[in-house]
Short mmCIF file of C-alpha atoms and ligand atoms in Angstrom, two decimals:
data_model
loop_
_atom_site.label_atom_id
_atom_site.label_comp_id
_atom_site.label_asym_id
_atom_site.label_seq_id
_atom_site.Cartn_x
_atom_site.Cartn_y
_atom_site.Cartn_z
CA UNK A 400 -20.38 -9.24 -18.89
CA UNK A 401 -17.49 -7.46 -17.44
CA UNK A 402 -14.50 -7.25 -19.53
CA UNK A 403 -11.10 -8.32 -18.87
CA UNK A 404 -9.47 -5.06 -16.47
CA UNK A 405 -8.38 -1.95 -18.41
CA UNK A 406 -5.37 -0.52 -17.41
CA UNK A 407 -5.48 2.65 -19.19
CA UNK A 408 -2.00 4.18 -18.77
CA UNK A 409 -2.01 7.61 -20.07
CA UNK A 410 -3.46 8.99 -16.50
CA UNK A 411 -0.88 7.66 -14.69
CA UNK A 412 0.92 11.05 -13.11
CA UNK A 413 4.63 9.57 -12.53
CA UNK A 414 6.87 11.08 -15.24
CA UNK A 415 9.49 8.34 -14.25
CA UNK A 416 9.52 5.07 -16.24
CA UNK A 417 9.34 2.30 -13.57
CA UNK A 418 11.72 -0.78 -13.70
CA UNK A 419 10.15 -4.17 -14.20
CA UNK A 420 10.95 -5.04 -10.35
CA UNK A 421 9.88 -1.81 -8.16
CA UNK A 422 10.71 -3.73 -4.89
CA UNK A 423 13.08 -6.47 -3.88
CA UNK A 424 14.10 -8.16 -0.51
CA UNK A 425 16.89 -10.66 -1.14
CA UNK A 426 17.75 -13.50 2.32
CA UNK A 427 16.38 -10.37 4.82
CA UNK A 428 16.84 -10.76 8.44
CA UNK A 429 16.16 -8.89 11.06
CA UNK A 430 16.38 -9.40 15.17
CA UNK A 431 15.09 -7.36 18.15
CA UNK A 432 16.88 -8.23 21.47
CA UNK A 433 18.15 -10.87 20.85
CA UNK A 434 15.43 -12.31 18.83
CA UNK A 435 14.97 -12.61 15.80
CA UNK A 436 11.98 -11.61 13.67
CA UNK A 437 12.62 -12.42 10.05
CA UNK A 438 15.42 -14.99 8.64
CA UNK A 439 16.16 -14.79 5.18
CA UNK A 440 12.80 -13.19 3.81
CA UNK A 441 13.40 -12.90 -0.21
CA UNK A 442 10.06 -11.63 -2.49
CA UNK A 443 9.90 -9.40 -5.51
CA UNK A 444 7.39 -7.13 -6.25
CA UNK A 445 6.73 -5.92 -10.23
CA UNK A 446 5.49 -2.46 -11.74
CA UNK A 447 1.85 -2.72 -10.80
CA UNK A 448 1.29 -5.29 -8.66
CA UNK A 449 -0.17 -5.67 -5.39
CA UNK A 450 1.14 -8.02 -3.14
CA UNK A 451 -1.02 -8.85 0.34
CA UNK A 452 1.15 -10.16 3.30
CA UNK A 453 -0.27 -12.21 5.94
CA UNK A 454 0.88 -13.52 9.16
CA UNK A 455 -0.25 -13.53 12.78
CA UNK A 456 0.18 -10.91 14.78
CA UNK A 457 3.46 -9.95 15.71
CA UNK A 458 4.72 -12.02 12.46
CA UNK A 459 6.50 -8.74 11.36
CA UNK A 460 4.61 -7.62 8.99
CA UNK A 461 4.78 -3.70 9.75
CA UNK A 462 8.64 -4.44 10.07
CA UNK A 463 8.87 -5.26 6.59
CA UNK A 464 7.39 -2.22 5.44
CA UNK A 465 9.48 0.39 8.09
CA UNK A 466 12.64 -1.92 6.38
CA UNK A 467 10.73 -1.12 2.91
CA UNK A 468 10.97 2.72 3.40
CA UNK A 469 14.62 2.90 4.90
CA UNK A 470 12.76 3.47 8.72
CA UNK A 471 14.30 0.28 9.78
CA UNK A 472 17.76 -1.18 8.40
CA UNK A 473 17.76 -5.50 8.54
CA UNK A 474 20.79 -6.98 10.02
CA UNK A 475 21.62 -8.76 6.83
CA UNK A 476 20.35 -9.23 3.29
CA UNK A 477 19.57 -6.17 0.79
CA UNK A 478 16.12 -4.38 -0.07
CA UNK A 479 16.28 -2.52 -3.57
CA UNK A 480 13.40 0.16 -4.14
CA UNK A 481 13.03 1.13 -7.49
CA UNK A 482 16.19 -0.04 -9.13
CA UNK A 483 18.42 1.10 -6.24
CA UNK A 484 19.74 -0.49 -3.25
CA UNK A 485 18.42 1.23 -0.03
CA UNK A 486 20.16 -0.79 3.10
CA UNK A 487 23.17 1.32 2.62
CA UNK A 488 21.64 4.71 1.95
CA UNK A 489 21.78 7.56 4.56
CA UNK A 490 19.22 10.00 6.16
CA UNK A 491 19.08 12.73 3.40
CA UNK A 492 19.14 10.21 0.41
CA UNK A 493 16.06 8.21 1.71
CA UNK A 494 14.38 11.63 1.73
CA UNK A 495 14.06 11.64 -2.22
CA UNK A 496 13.13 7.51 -1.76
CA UNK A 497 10.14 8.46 0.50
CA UNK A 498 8.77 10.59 -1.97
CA UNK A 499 8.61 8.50 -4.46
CA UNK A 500 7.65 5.81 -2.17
CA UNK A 501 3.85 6.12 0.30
CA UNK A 502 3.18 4.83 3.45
CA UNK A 503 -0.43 4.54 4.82
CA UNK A 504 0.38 3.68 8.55
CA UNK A 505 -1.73 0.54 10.61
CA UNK A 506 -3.19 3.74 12.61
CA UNK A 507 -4.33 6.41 9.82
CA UNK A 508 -2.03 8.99 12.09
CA UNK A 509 -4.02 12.19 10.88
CA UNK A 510 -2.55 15.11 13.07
CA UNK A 511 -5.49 16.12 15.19
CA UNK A 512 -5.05 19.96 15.41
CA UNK A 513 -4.36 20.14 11.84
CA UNK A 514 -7.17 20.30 9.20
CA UNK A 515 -7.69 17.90 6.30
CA UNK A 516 -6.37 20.13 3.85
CA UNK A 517 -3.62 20.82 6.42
CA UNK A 518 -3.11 17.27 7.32
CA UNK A 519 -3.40 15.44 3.20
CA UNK A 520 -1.26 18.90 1.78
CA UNK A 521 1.37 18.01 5.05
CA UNK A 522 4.34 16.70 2.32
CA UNK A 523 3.81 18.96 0.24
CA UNK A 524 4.27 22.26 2.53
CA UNK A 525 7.64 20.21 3.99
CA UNK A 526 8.63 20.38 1.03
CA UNK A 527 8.03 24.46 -0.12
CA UNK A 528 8.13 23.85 -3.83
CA UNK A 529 4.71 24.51 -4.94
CA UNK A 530 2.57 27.70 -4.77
CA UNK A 531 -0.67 27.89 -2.43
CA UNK A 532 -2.23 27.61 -5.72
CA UNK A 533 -0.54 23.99 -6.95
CA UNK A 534 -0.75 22.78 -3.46
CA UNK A 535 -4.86 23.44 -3.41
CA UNK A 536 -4.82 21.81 -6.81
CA UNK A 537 -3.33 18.49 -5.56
CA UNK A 538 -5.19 18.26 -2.30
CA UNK A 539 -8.37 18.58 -4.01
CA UNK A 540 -6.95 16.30 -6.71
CA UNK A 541 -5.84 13.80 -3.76
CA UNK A 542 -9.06 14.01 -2.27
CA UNK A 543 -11.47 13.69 -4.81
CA UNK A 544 -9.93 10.46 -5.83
CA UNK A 545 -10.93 9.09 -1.76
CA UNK A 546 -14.20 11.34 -2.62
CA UNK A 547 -13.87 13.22 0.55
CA UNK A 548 -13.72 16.84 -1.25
CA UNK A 549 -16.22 17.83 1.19
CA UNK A 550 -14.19 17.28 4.33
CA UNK A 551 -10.84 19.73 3.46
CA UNK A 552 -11.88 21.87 6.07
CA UNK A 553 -12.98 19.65 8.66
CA UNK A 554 -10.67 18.57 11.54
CA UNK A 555 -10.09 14.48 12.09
CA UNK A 556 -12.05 14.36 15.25
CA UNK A 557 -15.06 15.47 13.19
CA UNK A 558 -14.67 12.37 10.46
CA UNK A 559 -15.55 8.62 11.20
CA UNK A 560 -13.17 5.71 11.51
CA UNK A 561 -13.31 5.09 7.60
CA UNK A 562 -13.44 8.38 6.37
CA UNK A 563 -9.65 9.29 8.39
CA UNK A 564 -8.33 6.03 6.58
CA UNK A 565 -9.55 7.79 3.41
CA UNK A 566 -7.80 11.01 3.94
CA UNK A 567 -4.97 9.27 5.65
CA UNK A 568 -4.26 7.56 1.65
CA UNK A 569 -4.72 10.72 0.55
CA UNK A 570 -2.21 11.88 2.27
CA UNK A 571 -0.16 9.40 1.17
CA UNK A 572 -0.89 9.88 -2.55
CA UNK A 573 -0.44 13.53 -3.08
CA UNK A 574 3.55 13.09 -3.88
CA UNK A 575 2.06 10.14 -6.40
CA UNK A 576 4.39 7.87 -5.44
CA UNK A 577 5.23 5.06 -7.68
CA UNK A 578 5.12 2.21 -4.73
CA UNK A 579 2.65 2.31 -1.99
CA UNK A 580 2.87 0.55 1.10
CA UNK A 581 -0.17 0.03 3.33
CA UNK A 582 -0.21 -1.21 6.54
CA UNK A 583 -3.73 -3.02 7.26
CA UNK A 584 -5.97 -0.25 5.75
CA UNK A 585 -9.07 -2.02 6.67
CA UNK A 586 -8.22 -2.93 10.33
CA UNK A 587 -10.97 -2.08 12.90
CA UNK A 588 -13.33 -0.87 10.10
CA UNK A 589 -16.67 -3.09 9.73
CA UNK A 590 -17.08 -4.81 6.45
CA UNK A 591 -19.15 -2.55 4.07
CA UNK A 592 -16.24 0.37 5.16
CA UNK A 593 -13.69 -1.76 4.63
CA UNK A 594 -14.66 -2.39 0.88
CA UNK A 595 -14.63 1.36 0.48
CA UNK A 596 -11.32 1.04 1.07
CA UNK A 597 -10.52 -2.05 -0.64
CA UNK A 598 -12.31 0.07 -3.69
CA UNK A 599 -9.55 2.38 -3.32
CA UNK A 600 -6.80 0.50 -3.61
CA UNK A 601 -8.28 -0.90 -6.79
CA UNK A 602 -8.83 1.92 -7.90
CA UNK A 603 -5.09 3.05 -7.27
CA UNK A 604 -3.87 -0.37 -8.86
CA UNK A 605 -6.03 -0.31 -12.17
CA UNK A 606 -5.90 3.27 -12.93
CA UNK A 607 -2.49 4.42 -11.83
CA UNK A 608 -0.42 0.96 -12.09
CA UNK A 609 0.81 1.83 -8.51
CA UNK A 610 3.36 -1.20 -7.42
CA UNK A 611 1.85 -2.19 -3.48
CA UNK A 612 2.38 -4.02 -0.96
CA UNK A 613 -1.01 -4.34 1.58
CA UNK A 614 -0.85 -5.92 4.93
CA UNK A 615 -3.75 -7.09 5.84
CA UNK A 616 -5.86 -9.52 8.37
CA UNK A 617 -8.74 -9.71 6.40
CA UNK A 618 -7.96 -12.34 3.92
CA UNK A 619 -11.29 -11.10 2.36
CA UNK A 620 -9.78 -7.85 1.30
CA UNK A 621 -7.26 -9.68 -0.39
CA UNK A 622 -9.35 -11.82 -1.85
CA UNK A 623 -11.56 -9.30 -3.37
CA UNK A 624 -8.60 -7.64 -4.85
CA UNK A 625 -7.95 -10.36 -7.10
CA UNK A 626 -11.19 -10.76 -7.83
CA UNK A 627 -12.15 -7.65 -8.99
CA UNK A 628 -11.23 -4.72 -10.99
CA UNK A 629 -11.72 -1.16 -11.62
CA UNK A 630 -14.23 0.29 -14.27
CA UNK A 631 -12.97 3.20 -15.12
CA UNK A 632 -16.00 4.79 -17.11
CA UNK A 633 -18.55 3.24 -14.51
CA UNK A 634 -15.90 4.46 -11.68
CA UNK A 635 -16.12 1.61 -9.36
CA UNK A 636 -14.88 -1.71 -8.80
CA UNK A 637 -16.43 -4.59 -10.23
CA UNK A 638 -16.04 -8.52 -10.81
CA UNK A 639 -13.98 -10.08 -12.85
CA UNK A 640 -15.35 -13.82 -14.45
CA UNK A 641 -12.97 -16.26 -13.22
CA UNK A 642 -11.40 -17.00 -16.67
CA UNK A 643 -9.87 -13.47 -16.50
CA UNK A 644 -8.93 -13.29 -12.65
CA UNK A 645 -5.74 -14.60 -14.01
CA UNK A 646 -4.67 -11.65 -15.46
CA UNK A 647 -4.89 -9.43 -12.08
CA UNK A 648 -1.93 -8.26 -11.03
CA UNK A 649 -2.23 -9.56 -7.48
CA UNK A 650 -0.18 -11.74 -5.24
CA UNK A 651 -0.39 -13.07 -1.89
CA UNK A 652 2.33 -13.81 0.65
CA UNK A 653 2.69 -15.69 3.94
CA UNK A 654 4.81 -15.26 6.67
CA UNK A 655 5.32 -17.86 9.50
CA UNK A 656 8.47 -17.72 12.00
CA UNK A 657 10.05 -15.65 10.75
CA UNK A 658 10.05 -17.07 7.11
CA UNK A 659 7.72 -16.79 3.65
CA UNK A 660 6.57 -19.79 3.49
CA UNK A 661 4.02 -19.22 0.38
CA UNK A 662 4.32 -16.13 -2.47
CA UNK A 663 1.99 -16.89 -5.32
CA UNK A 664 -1.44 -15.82 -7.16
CA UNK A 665 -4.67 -16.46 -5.77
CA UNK A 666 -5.28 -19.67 -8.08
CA UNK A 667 -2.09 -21.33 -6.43
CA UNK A 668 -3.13 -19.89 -2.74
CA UNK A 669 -6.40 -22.00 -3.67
CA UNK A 670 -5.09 -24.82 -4.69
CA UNK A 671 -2.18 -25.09 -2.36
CA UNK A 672 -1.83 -28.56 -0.25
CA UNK A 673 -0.23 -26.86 2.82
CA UNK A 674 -2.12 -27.47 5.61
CA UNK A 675 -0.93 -24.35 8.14
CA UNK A 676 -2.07 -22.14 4.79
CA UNK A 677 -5.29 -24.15 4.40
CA UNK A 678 -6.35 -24.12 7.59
CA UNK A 679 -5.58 -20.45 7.84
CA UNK A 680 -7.48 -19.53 4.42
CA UNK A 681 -10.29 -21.73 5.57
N1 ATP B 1214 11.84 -1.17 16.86
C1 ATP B 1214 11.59 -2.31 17.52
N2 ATP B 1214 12.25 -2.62 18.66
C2 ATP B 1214 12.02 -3.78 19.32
N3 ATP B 1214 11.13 -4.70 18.93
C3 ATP B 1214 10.44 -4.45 17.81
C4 ATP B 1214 10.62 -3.25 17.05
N4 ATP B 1214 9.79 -3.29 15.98
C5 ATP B 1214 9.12 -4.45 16.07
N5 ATP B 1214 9.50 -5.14 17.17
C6 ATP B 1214 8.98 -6.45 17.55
O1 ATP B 1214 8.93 -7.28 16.41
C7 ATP B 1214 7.75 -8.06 16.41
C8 ATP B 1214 7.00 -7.89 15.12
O2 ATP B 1214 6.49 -6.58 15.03
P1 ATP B 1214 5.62 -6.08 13.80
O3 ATP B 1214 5.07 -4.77 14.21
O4 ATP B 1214 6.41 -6.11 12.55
O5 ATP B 1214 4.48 -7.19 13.72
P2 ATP B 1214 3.17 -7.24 12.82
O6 ATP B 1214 3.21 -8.50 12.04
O7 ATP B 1214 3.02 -5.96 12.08
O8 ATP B 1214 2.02 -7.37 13.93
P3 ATP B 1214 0.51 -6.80 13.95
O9 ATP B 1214 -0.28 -7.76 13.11
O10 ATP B 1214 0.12 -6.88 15.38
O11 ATP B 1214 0.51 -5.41 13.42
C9 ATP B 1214 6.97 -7.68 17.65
O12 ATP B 1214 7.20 -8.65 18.62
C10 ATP B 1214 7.56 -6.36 18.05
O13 ATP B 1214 7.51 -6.19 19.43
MG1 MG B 1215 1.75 -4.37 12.27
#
């Protein structure tokens, strides 16, 4: 029988102790023309948890990441990323933030003419403080973890739907940022692909504690992440028995008009009497 998830610490490559709270949005709103999107959305996110967001389309969702990263300043309320507050920060100060802070957009947004080493080593080459050498290192590092060492010199257009969401995290996770934000990973992918990538994200949960917030339509994917953890020695994700599900460090969020109207674990999610949530985890 499985045992309860391990998460082995001593791998994890951030040198930087992580506060408690890695994210925060305290009474956020946020308008477009005249209309507005979110109204006092308030969550917290702790050191290595994953948090799924739901919501309809259009809900706002991707906002609240873009807000998440400094991309998109609310109108009121503050966001705090890692221990500091971000709403007031300028241009060059979020530069250090994004670092430390990934983004894996709703499109994987691979530059085409650019190779895969090109395209997952991108950051790193901005930034010009590693040698050809360290750089190689960490995109082979980067891409062995999405097992796609075999693709660094292949061009996007050559890889399929699920493999470009695979270098496209990557990407993301060659900086190993401490809080990773991922804007519906799974969307347009069919079902055993989109567990590949589910996989993943375990995978970056368990073994590297990574704080995350996942949009996602597939309640499924959600689902499976607190379901399931990753075994380390056996590397892949497996189930957990539903006495130790508890102990996964997954939550689940709704949005509707503009509001979260549930933030919980998957036991509460289940058991909630709601009936816009039931009918929509039905
Ligand atoms: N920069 C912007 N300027 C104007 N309107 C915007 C901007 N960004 C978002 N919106 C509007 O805000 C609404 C929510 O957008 P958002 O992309 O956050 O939704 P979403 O929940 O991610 O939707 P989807 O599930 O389709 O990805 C949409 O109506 C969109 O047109
Ligand atoms: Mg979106």
């Amino acid at each position: 029988m499985a045992g309860p998830p391990v998460f082995a610490g001593e791998q994890k490559p951030a040198v930087r102790p992580s506060p408690t709270i890695t994210l925060e949005f305290a009474q956020v709103s946020i308008g477009f023309e005249e209309k507005q999107l979110l109204e006092g959305v308030s969550f917290r996110l702790h050191h290595g948890e994953t948090k799924a967001i739901f919501g309809v389309a259009g809900s706002g969702k991707s906002t609240i990441l873009k807000m998440a990263l400094g991309l998109l300043k609310p109108d009121s309320g503050k966001i705090f990323v890692l221990g500091e507050e971000i709403t007031g920060l300028e241009e060059d100060e979020l530069f250090e933030l994004r670092r430390r802070v990934g983004i894996v957009f709703q499109e994987s947004a691979l530059f085409d003419s650019l190779t895969v080493r090109e395209n997952v080593a991108f950051r790193l080459l901005e930034e010009g403080q590693l040698s050809d050498a360290e750089i190689e290192e960490r995109v082979r590092e980067a891409l062995s973890f999405v097992e796609l060492e075999h693709t660094v010199d292949m061009y996007p257009s050559e890889l399929s739907g699920g493999m470009r969401r695979r270098v496209a995290i990557a990407r993301t996770i060659i900086t190993h940022p401490e809080v990773l934000l991922y804007d519906s990973p799974t969307g347009g992918l069919d079902p055993v692909t989109s567990n590949t990538i589910i996989e993943l994200l375990v995978k970056q949960r368990d073994v590297y504690q990574t704080s995350s917030l996942l949009v996602t339509h597939r309640l499924q994917d959600a689902f499976t992440m607190g379901t399931h953890y990753f075994d380390r020695a056996a590397n892949q994700m497996r189930p957990l028995p539903a006495g130790a599900r508890v102990g996964v460090p997954m939550s689940f969020a709704i949005l509707r008009d503009g509001c979260i109207i549930f933030d919980g674990n998957l036991k509460s999610l289940r058991e909630t009497g709601d009936a816009y949530i039931r009918e929509y985890i039905s």
